[in-house]
Structure formats: C-alpha cells, structure tokens
Coordinates of C-alpha atoms and ligand atoms in Angstrom, one line a residue:
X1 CA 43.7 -13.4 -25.9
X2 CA 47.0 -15.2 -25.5
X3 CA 47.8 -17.6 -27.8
X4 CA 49.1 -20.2 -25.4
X5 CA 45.9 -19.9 -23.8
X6 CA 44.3 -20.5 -27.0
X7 CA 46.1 -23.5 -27.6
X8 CA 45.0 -26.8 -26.5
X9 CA 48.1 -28.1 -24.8
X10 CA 49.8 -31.3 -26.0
X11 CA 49.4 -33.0 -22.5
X12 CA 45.5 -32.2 -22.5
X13 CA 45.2 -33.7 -26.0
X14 CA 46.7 -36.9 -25.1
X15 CA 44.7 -37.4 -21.9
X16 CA 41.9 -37.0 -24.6
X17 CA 43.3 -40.1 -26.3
X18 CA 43.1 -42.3 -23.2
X19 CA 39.5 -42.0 -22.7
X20 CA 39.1 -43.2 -26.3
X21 CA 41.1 -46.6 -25.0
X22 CA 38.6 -46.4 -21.9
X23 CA 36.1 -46.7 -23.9
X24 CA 37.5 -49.1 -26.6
X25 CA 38.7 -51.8 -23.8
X26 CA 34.8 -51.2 -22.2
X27 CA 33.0 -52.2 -25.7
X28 CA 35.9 -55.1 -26.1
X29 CA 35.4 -56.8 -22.6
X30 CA 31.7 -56.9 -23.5
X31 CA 32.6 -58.1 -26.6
X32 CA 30.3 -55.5 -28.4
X33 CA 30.7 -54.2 -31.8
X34 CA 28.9 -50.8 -31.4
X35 CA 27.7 -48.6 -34.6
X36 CA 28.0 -44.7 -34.8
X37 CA 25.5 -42.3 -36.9
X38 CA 27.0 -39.1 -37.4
X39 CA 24.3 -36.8 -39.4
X40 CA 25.9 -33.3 -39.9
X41 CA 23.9 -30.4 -40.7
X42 CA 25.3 -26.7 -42.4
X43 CA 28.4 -25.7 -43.4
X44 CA 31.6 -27.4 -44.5
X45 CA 33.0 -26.1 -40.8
X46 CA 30.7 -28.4 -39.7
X47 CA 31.6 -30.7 -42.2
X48 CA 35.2 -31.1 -40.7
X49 CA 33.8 -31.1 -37.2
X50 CA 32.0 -34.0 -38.4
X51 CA 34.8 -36.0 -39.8
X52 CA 36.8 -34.9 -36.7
X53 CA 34.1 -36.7 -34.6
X54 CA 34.0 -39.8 -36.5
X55 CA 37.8 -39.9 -36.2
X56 CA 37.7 -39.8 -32.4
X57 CA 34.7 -42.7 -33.0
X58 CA 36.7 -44.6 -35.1
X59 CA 39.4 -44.9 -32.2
X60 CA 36.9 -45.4 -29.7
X61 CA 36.2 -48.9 -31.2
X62 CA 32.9 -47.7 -32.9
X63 CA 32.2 -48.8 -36.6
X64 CA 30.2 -45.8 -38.8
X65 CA 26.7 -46.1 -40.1
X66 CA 24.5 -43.9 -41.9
X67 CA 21.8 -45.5 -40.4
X68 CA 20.5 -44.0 -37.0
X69 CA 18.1 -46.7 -36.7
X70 CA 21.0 -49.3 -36.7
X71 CA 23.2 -47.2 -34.5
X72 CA 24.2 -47.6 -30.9
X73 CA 25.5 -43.8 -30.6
X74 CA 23.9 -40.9 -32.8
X75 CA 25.0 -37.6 -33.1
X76 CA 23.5 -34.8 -34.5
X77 CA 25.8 -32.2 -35.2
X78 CA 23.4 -28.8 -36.1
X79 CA 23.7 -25.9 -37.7
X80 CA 21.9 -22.4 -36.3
X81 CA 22.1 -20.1 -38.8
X82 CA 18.5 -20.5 -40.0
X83 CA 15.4 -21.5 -38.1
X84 CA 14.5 -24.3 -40.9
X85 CA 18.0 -25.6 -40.0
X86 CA 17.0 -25.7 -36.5
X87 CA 13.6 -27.1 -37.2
X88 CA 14.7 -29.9 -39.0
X89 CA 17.1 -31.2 -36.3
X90 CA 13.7 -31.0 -33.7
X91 CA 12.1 -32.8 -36.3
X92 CA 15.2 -35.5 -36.1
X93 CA 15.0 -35.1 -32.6
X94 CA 11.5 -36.6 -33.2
X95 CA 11.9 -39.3 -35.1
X96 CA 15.0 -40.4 -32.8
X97 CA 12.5 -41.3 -30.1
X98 CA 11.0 -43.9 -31.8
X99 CA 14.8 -45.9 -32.9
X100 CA 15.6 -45.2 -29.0
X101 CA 12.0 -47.0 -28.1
X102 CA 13.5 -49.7 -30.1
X103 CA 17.2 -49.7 -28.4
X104 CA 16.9 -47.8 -25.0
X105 CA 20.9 -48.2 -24.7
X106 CA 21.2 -46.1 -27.8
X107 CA 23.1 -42.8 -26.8
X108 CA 22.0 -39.7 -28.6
X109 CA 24.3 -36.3 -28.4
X110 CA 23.2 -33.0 -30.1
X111 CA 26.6 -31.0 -30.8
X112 CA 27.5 -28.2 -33.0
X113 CA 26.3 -24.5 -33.5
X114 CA 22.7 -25.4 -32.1
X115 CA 23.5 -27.1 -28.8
X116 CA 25.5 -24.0 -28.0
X117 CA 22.7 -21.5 -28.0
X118 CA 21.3 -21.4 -24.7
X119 CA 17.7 -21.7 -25.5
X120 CA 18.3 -24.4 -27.5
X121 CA 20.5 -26.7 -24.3
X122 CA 17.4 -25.4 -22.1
X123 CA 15.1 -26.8 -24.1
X124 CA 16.7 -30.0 -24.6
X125 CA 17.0 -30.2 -20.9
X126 CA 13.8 -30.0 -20.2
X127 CA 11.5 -31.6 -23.0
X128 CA 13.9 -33.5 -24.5
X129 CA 15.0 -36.4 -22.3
X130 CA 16.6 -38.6 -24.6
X131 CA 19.5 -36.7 -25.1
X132 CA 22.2 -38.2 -23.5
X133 CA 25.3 -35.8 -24.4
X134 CA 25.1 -32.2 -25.5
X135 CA 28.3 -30.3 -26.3
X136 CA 29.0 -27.2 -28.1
X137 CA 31.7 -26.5 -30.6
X138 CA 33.7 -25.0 -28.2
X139 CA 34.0 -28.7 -26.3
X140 CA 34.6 -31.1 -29.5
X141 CA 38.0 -31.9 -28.8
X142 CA 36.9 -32.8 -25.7
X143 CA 34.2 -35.5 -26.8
X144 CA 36.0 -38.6 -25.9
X145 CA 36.3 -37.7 -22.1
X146 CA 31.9 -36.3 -22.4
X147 CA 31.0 -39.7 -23.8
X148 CA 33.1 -41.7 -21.2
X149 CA 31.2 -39.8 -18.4
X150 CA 28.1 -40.5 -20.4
X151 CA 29.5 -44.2 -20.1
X152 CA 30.1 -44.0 -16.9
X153 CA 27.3 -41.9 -14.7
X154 CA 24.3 -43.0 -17.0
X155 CA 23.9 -39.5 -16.3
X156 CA 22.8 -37.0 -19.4
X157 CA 26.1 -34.3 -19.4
X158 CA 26.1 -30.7 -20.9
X159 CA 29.1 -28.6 -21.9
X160 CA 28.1 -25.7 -23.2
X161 CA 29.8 -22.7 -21.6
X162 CA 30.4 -20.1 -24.0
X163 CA 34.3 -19.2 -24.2
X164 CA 36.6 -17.3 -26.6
X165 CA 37.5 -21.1 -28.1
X166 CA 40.5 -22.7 -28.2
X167 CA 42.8 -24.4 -31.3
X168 CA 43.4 -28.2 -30.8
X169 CA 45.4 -29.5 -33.5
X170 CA 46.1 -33.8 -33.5
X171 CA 42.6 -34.9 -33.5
X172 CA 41.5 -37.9 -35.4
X173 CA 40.2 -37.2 -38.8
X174 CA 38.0 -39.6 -40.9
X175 CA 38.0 -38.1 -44.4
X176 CA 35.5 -38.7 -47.7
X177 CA 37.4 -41.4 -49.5
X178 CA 37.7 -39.8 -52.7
X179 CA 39.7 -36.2 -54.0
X180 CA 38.0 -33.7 -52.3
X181 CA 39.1 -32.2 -48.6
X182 CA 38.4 -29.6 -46.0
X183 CA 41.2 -28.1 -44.0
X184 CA 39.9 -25.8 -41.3
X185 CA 42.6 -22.7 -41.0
X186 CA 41.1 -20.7 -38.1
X187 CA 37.7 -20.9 -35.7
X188 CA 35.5 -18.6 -34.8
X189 CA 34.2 -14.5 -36.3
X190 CA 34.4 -11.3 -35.0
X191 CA 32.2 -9.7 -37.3
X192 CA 28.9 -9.9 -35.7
X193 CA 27.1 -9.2 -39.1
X194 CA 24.1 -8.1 -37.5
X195 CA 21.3 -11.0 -38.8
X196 CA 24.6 -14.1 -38.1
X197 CA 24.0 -16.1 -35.4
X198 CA 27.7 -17.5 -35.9
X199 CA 29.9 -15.1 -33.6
X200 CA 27.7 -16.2 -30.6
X201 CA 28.1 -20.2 -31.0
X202 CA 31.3 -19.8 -32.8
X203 CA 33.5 -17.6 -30.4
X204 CA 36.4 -15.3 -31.6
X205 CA 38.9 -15.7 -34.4
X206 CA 41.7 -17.9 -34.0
X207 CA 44.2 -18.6 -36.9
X208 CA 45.5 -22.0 -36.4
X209 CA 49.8 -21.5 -37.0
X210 CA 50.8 -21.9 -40.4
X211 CA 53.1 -24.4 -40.0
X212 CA 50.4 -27.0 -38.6
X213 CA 47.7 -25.7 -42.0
X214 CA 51.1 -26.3 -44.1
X215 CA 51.8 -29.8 -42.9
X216 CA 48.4 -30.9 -43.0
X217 CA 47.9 -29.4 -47.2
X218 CA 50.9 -31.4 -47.2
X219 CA 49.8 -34.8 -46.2
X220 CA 46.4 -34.2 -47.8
X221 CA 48.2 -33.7 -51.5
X222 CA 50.7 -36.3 -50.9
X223 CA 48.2 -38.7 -49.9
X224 CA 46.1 -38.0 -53.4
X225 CA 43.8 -35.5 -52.7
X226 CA 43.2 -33.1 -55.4
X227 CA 40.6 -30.9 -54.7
X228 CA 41.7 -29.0 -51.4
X229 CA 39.2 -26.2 -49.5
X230 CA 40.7 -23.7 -46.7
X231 CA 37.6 -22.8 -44.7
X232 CA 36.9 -19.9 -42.1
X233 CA 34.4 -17.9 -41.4
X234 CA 36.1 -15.3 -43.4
X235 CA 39.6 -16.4 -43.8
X236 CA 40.6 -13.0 -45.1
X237 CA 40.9 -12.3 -41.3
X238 CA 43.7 -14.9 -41.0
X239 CA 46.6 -14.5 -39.2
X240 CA 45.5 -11.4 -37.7
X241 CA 45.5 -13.2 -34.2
X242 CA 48.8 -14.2 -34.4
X243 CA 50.9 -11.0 -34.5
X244 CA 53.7 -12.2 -36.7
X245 CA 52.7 -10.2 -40.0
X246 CA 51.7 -13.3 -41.7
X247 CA 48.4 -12.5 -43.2
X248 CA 46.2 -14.7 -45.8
X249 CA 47.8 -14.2 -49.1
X250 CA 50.9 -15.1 -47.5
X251 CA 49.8 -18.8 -46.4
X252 CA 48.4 -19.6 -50.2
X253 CA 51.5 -18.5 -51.3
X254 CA 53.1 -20.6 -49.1
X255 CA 50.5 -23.6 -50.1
X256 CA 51.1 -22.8 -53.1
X257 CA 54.4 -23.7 -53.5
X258 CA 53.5 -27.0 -52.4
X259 CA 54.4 -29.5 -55.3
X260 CA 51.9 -32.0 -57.0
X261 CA 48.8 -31.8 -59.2
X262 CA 45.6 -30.6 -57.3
X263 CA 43.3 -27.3 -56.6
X264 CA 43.0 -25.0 -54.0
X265 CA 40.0 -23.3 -53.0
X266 CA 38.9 -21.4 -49.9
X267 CA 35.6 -20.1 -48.4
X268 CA 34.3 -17.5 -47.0
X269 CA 36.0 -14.7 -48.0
X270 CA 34.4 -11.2 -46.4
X271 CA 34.7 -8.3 -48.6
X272 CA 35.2 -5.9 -46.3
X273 CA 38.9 -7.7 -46.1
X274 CA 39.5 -8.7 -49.6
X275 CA 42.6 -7.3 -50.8
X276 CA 44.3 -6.6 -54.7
X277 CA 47.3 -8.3 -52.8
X278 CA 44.3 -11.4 -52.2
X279 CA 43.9 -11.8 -55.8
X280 CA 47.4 -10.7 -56.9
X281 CA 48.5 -13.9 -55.4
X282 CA 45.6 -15.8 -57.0
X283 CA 46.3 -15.0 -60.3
X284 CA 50.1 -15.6 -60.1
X285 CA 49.9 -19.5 -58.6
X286 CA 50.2 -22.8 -59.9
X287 CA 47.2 -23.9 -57.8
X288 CA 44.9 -21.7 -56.4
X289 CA 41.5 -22.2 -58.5
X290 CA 40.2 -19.0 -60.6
X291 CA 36.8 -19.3 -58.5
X292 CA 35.9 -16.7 -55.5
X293 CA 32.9 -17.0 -53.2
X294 CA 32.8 -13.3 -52.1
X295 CA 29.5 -12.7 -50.3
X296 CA 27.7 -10.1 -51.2
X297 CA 24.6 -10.2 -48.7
X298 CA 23.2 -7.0 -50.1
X299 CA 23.5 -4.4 -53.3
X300 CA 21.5 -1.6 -51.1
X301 CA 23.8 0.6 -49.4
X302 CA 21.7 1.6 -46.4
X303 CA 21.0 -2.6 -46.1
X304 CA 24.9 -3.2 -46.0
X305 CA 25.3 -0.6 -43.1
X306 CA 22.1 -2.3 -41.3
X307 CA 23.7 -5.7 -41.7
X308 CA 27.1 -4.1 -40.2
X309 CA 28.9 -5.5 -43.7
X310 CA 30.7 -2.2 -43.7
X311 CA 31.6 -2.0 -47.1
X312 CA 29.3 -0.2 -49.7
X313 CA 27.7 -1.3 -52.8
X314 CA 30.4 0.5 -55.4
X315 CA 33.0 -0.7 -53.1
X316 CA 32.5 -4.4 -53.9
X317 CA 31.9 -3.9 -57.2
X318 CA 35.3 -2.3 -57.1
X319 CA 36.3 -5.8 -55.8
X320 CA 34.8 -7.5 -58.5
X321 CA 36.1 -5.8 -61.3
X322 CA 39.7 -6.0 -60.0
X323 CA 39.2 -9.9 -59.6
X324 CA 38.5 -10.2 -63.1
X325 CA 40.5 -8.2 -64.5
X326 CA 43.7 -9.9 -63.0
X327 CA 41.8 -13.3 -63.4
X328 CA 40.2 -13.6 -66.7
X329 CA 37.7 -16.4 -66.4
X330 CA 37.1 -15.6 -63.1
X331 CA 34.1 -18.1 -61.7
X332 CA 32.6 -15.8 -59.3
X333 CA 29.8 -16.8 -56.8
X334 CA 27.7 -14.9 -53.4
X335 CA 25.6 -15.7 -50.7
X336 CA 22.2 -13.1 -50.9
X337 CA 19.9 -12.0 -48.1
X338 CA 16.1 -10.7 -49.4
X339 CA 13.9 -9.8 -47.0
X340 CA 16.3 -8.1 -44.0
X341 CA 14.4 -6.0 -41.4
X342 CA 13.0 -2.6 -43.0
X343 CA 13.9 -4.1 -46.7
X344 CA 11.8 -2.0 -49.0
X345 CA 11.4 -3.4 -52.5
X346 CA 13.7 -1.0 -53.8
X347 CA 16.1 -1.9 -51.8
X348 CA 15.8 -5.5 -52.6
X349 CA 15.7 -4.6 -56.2
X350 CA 18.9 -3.1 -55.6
X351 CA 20.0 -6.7 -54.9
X352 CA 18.5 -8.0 -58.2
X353 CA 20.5 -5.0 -60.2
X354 CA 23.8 -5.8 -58.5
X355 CA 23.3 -9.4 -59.4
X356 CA 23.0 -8.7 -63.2
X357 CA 25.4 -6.5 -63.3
X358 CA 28.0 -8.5 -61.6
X359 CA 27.3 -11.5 -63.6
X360 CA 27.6 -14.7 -61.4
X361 CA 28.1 -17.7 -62.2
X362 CA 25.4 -19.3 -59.3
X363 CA 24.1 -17.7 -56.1
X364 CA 23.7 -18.9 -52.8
X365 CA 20.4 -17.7 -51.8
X366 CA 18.2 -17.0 -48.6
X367 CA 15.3 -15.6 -47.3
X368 CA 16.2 -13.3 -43.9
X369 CA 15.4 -15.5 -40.6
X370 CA 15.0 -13.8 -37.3
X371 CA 18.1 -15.2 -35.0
X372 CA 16.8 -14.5 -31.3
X373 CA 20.3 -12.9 -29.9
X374 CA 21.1 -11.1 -32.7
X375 CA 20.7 -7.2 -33.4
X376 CA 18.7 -7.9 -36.5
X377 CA 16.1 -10.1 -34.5
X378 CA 14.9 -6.4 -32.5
X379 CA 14.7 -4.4 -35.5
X380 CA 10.9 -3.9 -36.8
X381 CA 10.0 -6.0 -39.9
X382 CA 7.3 -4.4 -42.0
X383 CA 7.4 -6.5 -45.1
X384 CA 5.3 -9.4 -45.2
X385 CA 6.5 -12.9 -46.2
X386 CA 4.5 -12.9 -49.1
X387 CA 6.4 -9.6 -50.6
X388 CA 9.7 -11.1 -49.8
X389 CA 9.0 -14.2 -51.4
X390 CA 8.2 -12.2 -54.5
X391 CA 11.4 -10.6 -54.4
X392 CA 13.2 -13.5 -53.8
X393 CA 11.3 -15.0 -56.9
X394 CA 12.4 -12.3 -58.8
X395 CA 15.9 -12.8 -57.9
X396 CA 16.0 -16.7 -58.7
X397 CA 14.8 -15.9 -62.2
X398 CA 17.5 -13.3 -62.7
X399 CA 20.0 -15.5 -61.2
X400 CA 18.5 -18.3 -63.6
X401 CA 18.5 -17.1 -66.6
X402 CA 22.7 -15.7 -66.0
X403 CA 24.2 -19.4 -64.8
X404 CA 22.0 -21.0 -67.8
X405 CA 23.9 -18.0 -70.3
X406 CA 27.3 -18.5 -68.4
X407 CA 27.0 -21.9 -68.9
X408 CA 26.0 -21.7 -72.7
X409 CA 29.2 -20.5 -73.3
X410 CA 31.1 -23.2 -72.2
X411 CA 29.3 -25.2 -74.9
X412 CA 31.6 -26.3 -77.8
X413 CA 34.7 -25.7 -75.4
X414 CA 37.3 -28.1 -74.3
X415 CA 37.9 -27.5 -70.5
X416 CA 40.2 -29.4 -67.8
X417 CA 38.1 -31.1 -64.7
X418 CA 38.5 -33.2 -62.3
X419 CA 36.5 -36.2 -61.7
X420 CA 35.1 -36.7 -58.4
X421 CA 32.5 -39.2 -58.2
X422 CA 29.8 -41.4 -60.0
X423 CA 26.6 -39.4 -60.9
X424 CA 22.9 -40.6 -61.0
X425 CA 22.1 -39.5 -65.0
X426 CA 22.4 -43.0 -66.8
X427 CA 24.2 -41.0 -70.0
X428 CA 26.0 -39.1 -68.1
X429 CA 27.5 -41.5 -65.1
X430 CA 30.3 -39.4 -63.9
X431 CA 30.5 -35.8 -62.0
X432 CA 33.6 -33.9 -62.3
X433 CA 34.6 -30.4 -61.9
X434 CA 36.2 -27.4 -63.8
X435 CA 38.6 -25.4 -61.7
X436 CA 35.8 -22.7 -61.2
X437 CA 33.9 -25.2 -59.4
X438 CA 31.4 -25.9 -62.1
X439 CA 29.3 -29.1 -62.6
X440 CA 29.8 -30.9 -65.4
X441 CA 28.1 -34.2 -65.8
X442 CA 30.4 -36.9 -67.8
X443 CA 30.0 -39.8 -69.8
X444 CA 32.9 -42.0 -69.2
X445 CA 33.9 -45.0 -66.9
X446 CA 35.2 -45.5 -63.7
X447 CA 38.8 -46.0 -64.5
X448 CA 39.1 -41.6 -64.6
X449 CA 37.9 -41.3 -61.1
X450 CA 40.0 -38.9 -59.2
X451 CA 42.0 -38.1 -62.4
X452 CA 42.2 -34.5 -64.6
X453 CA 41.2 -35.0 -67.6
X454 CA 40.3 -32.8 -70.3
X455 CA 36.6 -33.0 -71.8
X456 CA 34.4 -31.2 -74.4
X457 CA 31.1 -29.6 -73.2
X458 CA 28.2 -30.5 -75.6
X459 CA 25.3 -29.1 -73.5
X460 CA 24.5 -27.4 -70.4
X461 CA 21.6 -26.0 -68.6
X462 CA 20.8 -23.4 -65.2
X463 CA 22.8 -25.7 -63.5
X464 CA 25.2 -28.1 -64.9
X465 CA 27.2 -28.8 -67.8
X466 CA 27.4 -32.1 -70.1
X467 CA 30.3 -33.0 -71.8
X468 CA 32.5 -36.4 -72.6
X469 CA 36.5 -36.8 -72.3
X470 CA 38.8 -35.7 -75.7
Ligands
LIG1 N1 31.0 -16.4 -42.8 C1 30.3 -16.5 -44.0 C2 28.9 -16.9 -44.0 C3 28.4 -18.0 -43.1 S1 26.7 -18.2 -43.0 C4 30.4 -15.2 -44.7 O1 30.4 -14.2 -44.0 O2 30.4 -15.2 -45.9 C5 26.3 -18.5 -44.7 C6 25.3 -17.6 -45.2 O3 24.1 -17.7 -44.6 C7 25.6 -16.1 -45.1 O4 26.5 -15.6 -46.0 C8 24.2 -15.5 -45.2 O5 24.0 -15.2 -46.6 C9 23.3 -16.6 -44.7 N2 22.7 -16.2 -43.4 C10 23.4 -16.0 -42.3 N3 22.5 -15.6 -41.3 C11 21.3 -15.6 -41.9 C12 20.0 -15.3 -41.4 N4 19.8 -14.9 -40.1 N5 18.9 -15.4 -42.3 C13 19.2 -15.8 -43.6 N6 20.4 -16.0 -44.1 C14 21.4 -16.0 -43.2
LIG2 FE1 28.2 -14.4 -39.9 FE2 29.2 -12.2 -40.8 FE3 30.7 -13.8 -39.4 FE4 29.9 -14.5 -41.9 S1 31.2 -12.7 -41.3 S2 29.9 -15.8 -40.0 S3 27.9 -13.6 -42.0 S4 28.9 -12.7 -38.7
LIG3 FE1 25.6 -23.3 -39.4 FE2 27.4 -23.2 -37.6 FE3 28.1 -23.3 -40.1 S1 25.5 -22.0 -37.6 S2 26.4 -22.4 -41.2 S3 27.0 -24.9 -38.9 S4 29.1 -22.2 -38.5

C-alpha cells in the first residue's frame, strides 16, 4: 500500500486534538473532575496502546485511576490471542455491570485486539448493553473524536472495520514513571502463523520512518530512561514496507549510536528473518542488551511447517549457535506451543529435546487454543487435554530445572544491573535487572533506584537471583 496512504496525515491528527478540548471545556463547564480506568490486557503492543490512550485521557481533562469502581470512563483494552485472555475480559465485562448499577453515567469501551474480531463486536452488541464505545486497534488514534460522539449522541458507537492500518505518529503518551519504556517501531504481521489470531485484528506491516523511532529513543534516553524495548510483531520484518533499503540492523545501529547510559532491547524477533548481520550488529554495540527472545513455537519439523513458521528445526538451531557464538553470554529466551492440532507425543517431545539442547535461560509457555478464523482452528485435534497437559508438564520441569542451573551459575559473580523498582521480599526490597533481562532481587535502599550498579549474586532459584550492591 502506499505509504502516504498509510500515514495518518498531520491535519487529521490535529483535528483529533480538538475533540480532546471539546471534551475538556464539556467536563470544565460542569465543573466535573472525571476519573479514567484503563486495564490493559496482553502484550507490551498493547502496553503502548494503553499508555497512548491514557495520554489522549490525560488531555481530555480526565485524571487516571486503577480503580474501575471509582471511575467515570473504563476501558478495557483486550488481548485475543488465547481464549482464557478473552474469557477474562467477559468475566470483567461482568463484574463491570455491577460499578455501572452504581454510576449509570459511567462509560465503558472495549478496545484492542478483542473488539476487532467480529464475533466478539457482535456479541457485545447484542448481550452486552453497557458498552458504550467499542473500537478496534485500527481506530485508537481516533479515540478522542469516538468518545466525543459517545458524549454527544448518548448513543453506543462501533468502529471496527477491518483495514490494512495506518501509522499515526504525535499521539499523547503517558509513560511508567520509572526507567523502563516501550517504543512501538511498526504495526501489524504478515505472517499469518497458522494457530495467531494477530494478522487478522492487527492488519499488515507497517514500519513507522526511522527518523520519527530515532527521535522518539532520543527523547526517551535524554529524558532518563534506561531500559528501552523496540516492539513489533516481528521487527526483523522492519523497514521492508518502506523501500529505501533500510532494514532492522540498520535502525539499531543507528540507535545505537545514540549517546548516554541505557539498554536496548527488542521483541519479537521471527526466526525465519533473523539474520548473522542481526546479531553482527548486536554484538558490536555500545547498547543493545546480550538478550534475544527468538520464538521457537515448535522443535518438530512437520509442526513448524503446520504452523506456517517456515523454518526447520536444524535451521534455528543454526540461529542459535551463531547468536552465541558472536555473543558469549548470550541470555536467550522462546515462546512454546504444546498441544497444536495433530501433535503426537513425539512430536511434542521433540519440543522438550530442542529445549534442553538449546539451553534457555526461561521460556514462555502455552497450551495450543483454537482461534475461530484461523487455519489451525479447522484442522482435526486428536489429542486430548489431558495428554497435552502432560506434555506441557513435562516441559515445565525441563525448562525448570535449566533456568534454576543457569541461574546457579551466576552465584558468586559480580554482575552490572539496573534497578528498576521496589520489590515485595522484606530482605530483598529492590528488583533490578542484568542486561540479559534477568531478575535479581536486591537488598539495598531507595536512593539506587533507576541507577546501574554493580551487585554480587549470593543465591538464586528457578526464577530469580539474590544478590546485594559491591
Ligand atoms: N509475534 C510474536 C508473537 C505474538 S503472540 C512472535 O511471532 O514471536 C505471543 C505468543 O503467543 C506466540 O509466540 C505463541 O507462542 C503464543 N500463541 C499465539 N497464538 C496462540 C494460540 N492460538 N494458542 C496458544 N498460544 C498462542
Ligand atoms: Fe502471530 Fe506469527 Fe505474526 Fe507472531 S509472527 S504475531 S505468532 S502470525
Ligand atoms: Fe494479544 Fe493483540 Fe498482543 S492479540 S498478544 S494484545 S497483539
């Protein structure tokens, strides 16, 4: 699609802006003093959707609560990708009835990947009634213009066409206080994995320019934060929307040249596009963290082709070893499947023997769930839930007993971390984290907040370290 068709224009954004005064000068001549709840579910994409949308409540006059119960406006913004994710926010759904019994002017919008699944904004139209606003992803930027119609009809408003998705750079952004940030650096996946829900709610890859991802870094490290995540769906795709040659390696190169003291990291990363350039430039920066999240999904090659990966087994461990080679100390982590359609145990155990032979350092793992849409969803599925739990089990207790070995090893070291928050282990009041992402639980006080310092681990277990500053 063409690019200036992608864009949001400039004009469009502003106009945006002015419904956020509309609304702003409405809650002032009533003298209110509304509350927003934002509760964001998945990913860190939604993570930054979520601070984007507080952002653009922050300037229309709203104040931000945790509390839906307290709230005059909550949003919900939902992750698809499993059905417990969707569950949950039905369950929320639920309990919402009751706070709106209590306050009938509350407002109550369901956003993000959920709202734009068509079954989903069906079923919210019909049995749902106290939804007042439901917008996909595709129509955050536009928010401040939904909610003023809410405002203004009383009426309940949808917008949840599906669309290739647009780029809108310039929206409000309310960040964590603290050293950690999320930079989104393009939208979207066209790799229709076949079990992923997230191409349909998601729309195609766009690469935002890298001038506006520069700029922003920028601002992020000069304003103090020190622990920086690019996120995409699989950013190794970057840039290939753009037609200029500029590909991933090239914009951390670019970041990294950025100066100041902080970490980059990026998620996810899709094998089937990881290059030796990728980690060439990894290994040769200032600031790009010696930690990869490369999922893996399967270690069964007839699984990988099934779930459309379309790379094999000895292929990523081809990856792997190059990694580490170039990156001694490598942290490596993956996201795992059990239990895909037509799954044999042997196949699954395939999984298990690829996990012990790669070695990581902690897995993220899941139990296949049907996605109604998806390829995966028609395929037959022999295997009861029983047998995959088993094989999950039997994965967990692999996976276990390597983080609890890697972690072993770090005892008696002195490593560099940063310290990013209080923690709730009485001895151990401070969290902080080694450039490979790693927990480690601190004894300390507040004054090293947000600082690197360098600390000696004296124990560990599956799934932290403990250690105290030199
Ligand atoms: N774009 C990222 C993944 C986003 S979803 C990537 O490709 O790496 C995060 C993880 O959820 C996936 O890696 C996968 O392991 C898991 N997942 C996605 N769809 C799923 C499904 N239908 N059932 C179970 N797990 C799923
Ligand atoms: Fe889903 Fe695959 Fe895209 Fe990741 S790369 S979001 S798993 S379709
Ligand atoms: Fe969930 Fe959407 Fe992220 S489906 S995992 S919130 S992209």
């Amino acid at each position: 699609m063409e690019r200036q068709n992608v864009l949001v224009q400039p004009e469009e954004l502003e106009h945006q802006r002015t419904f956020e005064e509309k609304i702003k000068a409405m809650f002032e001549s009533r003298q209110a003093h509304p509350r927003a709840c934002v509760d964001t579910f998945g990913c860190q994409q939604n993570v930054a959707d979520g601070q984007k949308l507080m952002g653009m409540l922050v300037s229309c006059g709203f104040t931000l609560t945790s509390e839906p119960a307290e709230a005059d406006l909550v949003i919900l913004n939902t992750c698809a990708v499993r059905e417990h994710a969707e569950d949950r926010v039905f369950g929320n759904l639920g309990a919402l009835t009751h706070t709106k019994k209590e306050n009938p002017e509350q407002i109550i919008c369901l956003c993000g990947c959920m709202a734009q699944e068509p079954r989903v904004s069906e079923r919210v139209k019909k049995s749902y009634p106290l939804v007042n606003l439901v917008f996909g992803p595709h129509a955050l930027w536009k928010f401040p213009e939904l909610l003023w119609q809410v405002y203004e009809s009383r009426k309940r408003v949808f917008s949840v066409q599906d669309e290739h998705g647009t780029i809108a750079e310039g929206i409000p952004v309310v960040r964590e206080k603290g050293v950690k940030a999320w930079v989104s650096i393009m939208y979207g996946c066209n790799n229709f994995c076949s079990y992923c829900i997230v191409p349909y709610v998601r729309g195609r890859e766009r690469s935002r320019d890298p001038q506006a991802v520069l700029a922003e870094v920028r601002e992020l490290v000069e304003a103090g934060y020190k622990d920086i995540t690019l996120l995409g769906q699989n950013v190794n795709s970057y840039g290939n929307d753009l037609d200029i040659g500029y590909h991933f390696p090239d914009l951390l190169a670019d970041i990294d040249k950025i100066p100041g003291d902080y970490w980059i990291r990026f998620m996810s990363s899709h094998p089937k596009d990881a290059t030796k350039r990728l980690f060439d430039v990894m290994a040769g920066s200032r600031h790009v963290a010696r930690q990869l999240h490369l999922p893996v999904q399967s270690g069964n090659d007839r699984v990988l082709r099934e779930m459309n990966r379309r790379y094999t087994r000895q292929q990523y461990l081809d990856l792997v070893n190059y990694a580490k080679r170039v990156m001694p100390g490598l942290v490596l982590t993956s996201d795992i499947i059990i239990g895909f359609p037509g799954e044999t145990e042997a196949e699954a155990m395939d999984t298990v023997s690829l996990v012990e032979e790669v070695g990581f350092d902690a897995l993220f793992t899941f139990i296949y769930s049907p996605r109604p849409g998806t390829k995966a969803a028609q395929m037959p599925d022999p295997a009861t839930r029983a047998e995959k739990q088993q094989w999950f089990d039997k994965l967990l207790e692999v996976q276990n007993a390597m983080s609890a070995k890697l972690h072993a090893a770090y005892v008696g070291k002195t490593v560099r971390v940063l310290v990013d928050g209080d923690s709730d282990d009485p001895d151990f009041p401070l969290s902080s984290r080694t450039e490979g992402n790693r927990l480690v639980r601190l004894k300390g006080g507040p004054e090293l907040l947000g600082k690197f310092i360098d600390v000696e681990i004296t124990g560990s277990n599956t799934w932290a370290l403990y250690g105290q500053p030199v």
